[in-house]
Short mmCIF file of C-alpha atoms and ligand atoms in Angstrom, two decimals:
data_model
loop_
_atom_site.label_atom_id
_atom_site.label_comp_id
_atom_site.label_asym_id
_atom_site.label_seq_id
_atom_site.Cartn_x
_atom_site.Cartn_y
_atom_site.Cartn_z
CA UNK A 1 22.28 -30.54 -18.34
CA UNK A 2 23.29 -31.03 -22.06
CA UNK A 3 25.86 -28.00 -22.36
CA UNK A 4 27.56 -25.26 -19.63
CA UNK A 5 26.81 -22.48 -21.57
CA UNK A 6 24.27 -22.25 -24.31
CA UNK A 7 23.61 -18.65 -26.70
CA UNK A 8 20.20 -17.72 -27.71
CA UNK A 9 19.96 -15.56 -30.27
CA UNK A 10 16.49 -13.63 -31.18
CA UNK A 11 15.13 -14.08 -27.07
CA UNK A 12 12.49 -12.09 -27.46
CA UNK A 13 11.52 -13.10 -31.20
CA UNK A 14 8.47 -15.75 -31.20
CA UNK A 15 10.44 -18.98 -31.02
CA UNK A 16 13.26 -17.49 -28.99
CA UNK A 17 10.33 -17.32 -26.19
CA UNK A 18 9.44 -20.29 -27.09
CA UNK A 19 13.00 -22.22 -26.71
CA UNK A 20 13.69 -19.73 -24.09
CA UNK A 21 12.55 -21.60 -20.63
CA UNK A 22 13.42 -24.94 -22.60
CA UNK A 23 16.48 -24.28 -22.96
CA UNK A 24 17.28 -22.58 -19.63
CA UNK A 25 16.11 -26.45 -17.80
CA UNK A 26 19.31 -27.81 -20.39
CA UNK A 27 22.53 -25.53 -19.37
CA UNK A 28 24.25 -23.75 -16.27
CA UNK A 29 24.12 -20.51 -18.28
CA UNK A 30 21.30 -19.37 -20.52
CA UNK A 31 23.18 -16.12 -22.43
CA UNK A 32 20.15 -14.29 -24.26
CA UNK A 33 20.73 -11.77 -26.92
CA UNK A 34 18.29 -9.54 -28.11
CA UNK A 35 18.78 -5.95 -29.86
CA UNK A 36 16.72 -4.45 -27.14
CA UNK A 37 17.22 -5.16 -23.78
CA UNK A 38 14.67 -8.23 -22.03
CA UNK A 39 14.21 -8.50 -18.34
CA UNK A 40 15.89 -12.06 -17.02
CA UNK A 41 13.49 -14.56 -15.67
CA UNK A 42 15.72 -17.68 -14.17
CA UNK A 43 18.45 -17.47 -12.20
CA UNK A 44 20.82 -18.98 -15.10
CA UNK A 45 20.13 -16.07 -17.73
CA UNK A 46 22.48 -13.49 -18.58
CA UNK A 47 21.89 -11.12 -20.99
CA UNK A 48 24.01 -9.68 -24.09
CA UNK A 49 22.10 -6.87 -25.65
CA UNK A 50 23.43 -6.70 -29.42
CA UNK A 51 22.73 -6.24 -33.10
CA UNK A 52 23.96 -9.02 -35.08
CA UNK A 53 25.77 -7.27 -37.79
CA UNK A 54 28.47 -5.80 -34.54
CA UNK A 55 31.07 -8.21 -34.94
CA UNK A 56 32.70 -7.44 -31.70
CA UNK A 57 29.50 -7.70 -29.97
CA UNK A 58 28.83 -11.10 -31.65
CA UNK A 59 32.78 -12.45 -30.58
CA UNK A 60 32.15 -10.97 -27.13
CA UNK A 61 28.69 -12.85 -26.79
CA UNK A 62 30.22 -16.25 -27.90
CA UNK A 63 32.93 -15.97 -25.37
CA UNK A 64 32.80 -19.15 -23.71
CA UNK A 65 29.42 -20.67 -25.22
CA UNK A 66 29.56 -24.28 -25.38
CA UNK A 67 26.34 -24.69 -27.79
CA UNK A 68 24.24 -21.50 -29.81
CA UNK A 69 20.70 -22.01 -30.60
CA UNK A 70 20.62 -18.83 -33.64
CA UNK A 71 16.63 -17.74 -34.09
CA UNK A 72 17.97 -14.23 -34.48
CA UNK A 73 17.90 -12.07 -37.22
CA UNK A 74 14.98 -11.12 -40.53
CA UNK A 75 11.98 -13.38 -40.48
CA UNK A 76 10.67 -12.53 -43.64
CA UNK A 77 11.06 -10.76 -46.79
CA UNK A 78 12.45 -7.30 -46.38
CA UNK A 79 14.71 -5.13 -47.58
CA UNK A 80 17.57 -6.25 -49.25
CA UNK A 81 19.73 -4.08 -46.56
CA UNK A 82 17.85 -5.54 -43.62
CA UNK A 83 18.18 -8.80 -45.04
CA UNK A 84 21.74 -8.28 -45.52
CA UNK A 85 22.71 -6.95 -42.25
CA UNK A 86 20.38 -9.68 -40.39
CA UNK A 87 20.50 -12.60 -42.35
CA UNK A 88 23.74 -12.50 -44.13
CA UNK A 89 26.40 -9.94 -42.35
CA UNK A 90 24.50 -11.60 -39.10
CA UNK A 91 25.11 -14.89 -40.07
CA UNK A 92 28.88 -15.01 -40.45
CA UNK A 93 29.63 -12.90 -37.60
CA UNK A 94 27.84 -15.68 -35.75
CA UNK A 95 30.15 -18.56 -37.95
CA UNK A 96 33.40 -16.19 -37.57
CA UNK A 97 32.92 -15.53 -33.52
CA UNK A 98 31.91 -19.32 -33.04
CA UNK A 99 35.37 -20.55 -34.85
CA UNK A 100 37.76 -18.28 -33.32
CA UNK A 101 35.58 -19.03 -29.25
CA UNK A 102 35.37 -22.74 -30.59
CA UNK A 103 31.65 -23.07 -29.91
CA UNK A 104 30.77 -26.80 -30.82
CA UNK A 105 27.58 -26.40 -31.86
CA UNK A 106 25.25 -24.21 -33.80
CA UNK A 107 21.62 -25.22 -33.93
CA UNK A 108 19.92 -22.46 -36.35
CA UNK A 109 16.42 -21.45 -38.26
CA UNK A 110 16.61 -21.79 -42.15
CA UNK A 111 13.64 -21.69 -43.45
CA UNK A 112 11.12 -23.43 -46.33
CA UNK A 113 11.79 -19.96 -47.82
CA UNK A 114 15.42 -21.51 -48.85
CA UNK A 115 12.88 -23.90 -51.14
CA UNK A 116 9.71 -22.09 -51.50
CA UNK A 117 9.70 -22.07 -55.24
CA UNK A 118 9.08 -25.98 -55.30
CA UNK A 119 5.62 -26.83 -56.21
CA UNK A 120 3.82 -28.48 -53.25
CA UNK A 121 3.44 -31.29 -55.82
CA UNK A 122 7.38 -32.26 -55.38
CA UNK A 123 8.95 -33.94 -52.62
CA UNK A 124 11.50 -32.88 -51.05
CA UNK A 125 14.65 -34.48 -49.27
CA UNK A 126 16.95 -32.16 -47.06
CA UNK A 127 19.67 -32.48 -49.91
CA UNK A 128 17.50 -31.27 -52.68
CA UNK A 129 18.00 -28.35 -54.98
CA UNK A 130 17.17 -24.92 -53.34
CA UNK A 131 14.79 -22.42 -54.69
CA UNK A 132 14.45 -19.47 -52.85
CA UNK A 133 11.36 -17.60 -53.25
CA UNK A 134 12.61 -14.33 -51.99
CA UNK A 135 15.66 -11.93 -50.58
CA UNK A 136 14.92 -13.30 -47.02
CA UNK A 137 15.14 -16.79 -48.72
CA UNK A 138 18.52 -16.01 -50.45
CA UNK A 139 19.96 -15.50 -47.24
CA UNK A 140 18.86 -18.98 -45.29
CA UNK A 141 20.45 -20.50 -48.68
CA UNK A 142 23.56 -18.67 -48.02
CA UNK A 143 23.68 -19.42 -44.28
CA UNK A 144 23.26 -23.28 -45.67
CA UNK A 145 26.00 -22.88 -47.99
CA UNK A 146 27.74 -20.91 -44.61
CA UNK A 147 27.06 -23.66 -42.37
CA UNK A 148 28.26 -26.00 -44.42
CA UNK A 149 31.49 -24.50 -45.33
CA UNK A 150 32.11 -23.58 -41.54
CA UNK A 151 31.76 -27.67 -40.58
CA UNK A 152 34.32 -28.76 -44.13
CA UNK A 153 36.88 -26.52 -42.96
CA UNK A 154 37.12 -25.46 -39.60
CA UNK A 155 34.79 -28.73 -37.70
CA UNK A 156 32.34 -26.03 -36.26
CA UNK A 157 28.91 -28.68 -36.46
CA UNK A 158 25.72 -27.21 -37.05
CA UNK A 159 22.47 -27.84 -38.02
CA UNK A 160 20.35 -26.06 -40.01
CA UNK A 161 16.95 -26.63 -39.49
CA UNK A 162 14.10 -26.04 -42.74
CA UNK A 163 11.57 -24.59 -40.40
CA UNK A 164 8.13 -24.57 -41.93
CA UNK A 165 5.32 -22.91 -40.40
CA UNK A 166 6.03 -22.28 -36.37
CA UNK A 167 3.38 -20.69 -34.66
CA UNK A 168 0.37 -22.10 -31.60
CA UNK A 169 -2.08 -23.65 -34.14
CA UNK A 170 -2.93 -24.16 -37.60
CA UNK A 171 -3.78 -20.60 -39.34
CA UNK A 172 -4.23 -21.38 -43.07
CA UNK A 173 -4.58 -24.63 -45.47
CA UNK A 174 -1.32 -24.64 -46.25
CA UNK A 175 -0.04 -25.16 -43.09
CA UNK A 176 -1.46 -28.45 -42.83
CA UNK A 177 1.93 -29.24 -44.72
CA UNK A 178 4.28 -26.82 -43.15
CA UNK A 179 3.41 -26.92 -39.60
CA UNK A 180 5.86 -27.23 -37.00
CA UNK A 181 3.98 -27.20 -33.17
CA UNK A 182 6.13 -25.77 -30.35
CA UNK A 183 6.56 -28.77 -28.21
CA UNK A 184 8.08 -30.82 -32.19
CA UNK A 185 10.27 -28.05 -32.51
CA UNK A 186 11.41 -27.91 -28.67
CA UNK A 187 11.89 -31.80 -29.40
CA UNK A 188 14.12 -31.31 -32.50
CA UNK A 189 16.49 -28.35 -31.28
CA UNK A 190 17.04 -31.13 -28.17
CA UNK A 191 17.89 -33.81 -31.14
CA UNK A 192 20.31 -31.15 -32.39
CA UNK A 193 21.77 -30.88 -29.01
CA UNK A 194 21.89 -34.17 -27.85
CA UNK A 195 22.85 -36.09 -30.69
CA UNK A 196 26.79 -36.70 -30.77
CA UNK A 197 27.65 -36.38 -34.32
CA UNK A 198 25.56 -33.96 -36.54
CA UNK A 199 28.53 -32.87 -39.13
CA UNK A 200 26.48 -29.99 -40.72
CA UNK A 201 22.81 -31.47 -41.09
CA UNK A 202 19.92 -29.85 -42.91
CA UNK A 203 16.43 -30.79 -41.77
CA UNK A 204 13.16 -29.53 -42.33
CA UNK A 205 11.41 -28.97 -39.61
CA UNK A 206 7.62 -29.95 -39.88
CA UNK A 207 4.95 -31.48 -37.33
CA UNK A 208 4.00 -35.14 -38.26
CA UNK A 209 1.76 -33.75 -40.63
CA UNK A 210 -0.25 -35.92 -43.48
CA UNK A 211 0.08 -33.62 -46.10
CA UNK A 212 3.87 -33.25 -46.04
CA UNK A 213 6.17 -32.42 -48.43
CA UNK A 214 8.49 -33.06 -47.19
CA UNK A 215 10.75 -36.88 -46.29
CA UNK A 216 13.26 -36.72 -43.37
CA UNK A 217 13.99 -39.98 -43.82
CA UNK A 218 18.04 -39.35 -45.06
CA UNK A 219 18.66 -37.50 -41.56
CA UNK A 220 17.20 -40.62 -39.49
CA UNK A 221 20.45 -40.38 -37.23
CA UNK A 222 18.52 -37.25 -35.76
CA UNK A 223 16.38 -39.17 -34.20
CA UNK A 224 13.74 -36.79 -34.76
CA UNK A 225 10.34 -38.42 -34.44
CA UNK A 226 7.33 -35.25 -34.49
CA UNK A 227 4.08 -35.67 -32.62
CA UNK A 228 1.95 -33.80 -33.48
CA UNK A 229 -0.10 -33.68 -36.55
CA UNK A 230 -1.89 -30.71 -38.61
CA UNK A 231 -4.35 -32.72 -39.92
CA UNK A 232 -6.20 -32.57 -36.34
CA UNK A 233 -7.29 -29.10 -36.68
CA UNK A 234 -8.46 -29.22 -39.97
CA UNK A 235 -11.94 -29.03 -38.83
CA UNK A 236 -10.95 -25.59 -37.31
CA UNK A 237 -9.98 -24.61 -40.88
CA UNK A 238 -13.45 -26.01 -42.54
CA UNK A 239 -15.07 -23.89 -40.66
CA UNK A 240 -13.63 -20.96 -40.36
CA UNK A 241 -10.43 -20.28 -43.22
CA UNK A 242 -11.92 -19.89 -46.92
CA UNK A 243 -10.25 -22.77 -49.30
CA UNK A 244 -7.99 -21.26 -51.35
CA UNK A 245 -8.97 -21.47 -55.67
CA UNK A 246 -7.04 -24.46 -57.18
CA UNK A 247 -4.99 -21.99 -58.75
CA UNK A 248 -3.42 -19.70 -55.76
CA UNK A 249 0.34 -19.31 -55.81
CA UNK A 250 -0.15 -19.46 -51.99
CA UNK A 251 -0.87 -23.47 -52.09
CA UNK A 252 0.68 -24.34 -55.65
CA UNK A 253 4.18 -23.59 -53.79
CA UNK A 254 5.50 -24.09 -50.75
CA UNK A 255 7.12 -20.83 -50.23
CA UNK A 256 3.21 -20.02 -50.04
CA UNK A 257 2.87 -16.57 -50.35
CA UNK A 258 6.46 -15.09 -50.05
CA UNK A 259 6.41 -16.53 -53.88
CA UNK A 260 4.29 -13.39 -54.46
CA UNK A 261 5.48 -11.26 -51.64
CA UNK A 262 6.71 -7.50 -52.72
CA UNK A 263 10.34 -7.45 -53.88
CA UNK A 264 11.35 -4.69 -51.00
CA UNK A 265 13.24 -1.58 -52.81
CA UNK A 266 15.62 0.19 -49.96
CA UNK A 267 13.80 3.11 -48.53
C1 15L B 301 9.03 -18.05 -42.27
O1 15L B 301 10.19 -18.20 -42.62
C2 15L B 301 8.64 -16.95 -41.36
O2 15L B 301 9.64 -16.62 -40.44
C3 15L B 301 7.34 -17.25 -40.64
O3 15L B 301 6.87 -16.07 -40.04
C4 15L B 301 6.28 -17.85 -41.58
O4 15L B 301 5.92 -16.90 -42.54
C5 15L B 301 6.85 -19.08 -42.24
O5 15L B 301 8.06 -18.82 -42.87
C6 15L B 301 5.86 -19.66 -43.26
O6 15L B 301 6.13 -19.65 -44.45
O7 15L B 301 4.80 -20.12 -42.84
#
């Protein structure tokens, strides 16, 4: 048992169900929030249905949380009002609730969209320059810039964790950079738990992978030490994803293709 009570935010989202029994094994109380209600699976979970941008409903939800583990919100480009509610309103209702309930801990998913304009030619330490490559990357650069203001002045600790490319197996060529398997990122939200002194930390989170771009090597203190590797199922991709032309935006950066993604208007 790391922490009494641990928040997940974005249960039902695709690594919310992935963290989900995880995390439950780690805590007395697993508090889930969701926007729509979820049925409860161990005996541990409690739920707190809730949109993000309801600050009462985010202060209420932190209420005695020890440690938040924040997957909720936008995953991708969208409108700049879904983005802003999500992402950014979202974001420092979490921060605000968390310093006035004195959570400890915020573990969070930032995104290679906060960099995605870097060619996949450059590489990349967790204090580089940002480059968003979209709305939806905007806002993990502001809840950087949030986290890290958050841990200067008021000692709430976070970390804020790059995620690449999160999902079962490798679906494109450019994932054999970005990948992140389930069981590495189950084994670096634990680092972010478990390790006593994390100040606000940005890491990019990324599977063992050959063709990284990316070098962890400044946030060694995480003790963060991935498994698995893309490169194994690149014989999957031979065979059955077309290489993309030398000159695709989706593999010359390593936003991929959010660099070319629609610029959403408001409907
Ligand atoms: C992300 O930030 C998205 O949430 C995810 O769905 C993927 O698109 C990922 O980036 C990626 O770029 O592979």
């Amino acid at each position: 048992i790391l922490y009494n009570r641990i928040l997940l935010t974005g249960a039902a989202g695709n690594l919310g169900k992935e963290l989900r029994p995880f995390l439950r094994e780690r805590c007395n109380k697993l508090r889930l929030s969701s926007r729509r209600p979820i049925d409860l699976e161990g005996d541990n979970e409690e739920l707190a249905v809730l949109d993000l941008a309801d600050f009462e409903k985010v202060l209420e939800a932190t209420k005695d949380v020890d440690a938040i583990v924040h997957m909720g919100g936008t995953s991708k480009e969208d409108t700049w009002n879904n983005v802003l509610q999500g992402n950014i309103v979202g974001m420092y209702n979490l921060f605000e609730a968390s310093r006035q309930n004195k959570v400890k801990r915020i573990i969070w998913g930032s995104s290679v969209h906060a960099i995605g304009y870097h060619k996949r030619t450059d590489v990349l330490e967790p204090d580089c320059v940002t480059k968003p490559d979209s709305l939806y990357g905007v806002s993990k650069v502001f809840g950087e810039g949030l986290a890290q203001y958050y841990f200067d002045k008021f000692k709430v600790e976070s970390v804020s964790i790059r995620i690449g490319s999160s999902f079962p197996k490798v679906a494109d060529w450019r994932m054999l950079s970005t990948w992140l398997s389930f069981d590495d990122l189950r084994h670096l939200v634990e680092r972010s738990l478990i390790v006593p002194k994390v100040d606000h930390t940005i890491i990019f989170g990324c599977s063992n992978n050959d063709q990284s771009f990316w070098d962890n090597s400044k946030v060694g203190y995480m003790g963060y030490k991935p498994r698995d590797n893309a490169e194994d199922q690149r014989p999957y991709l031979e065979e059955n994803v077309k290489k993309p032309p030398h000159d695709d935006t989706a593999i010359t950066y390593q936003g991929g293709s959010f660099v070319v993604a629609g610029h959403f208007e408001d409907k």
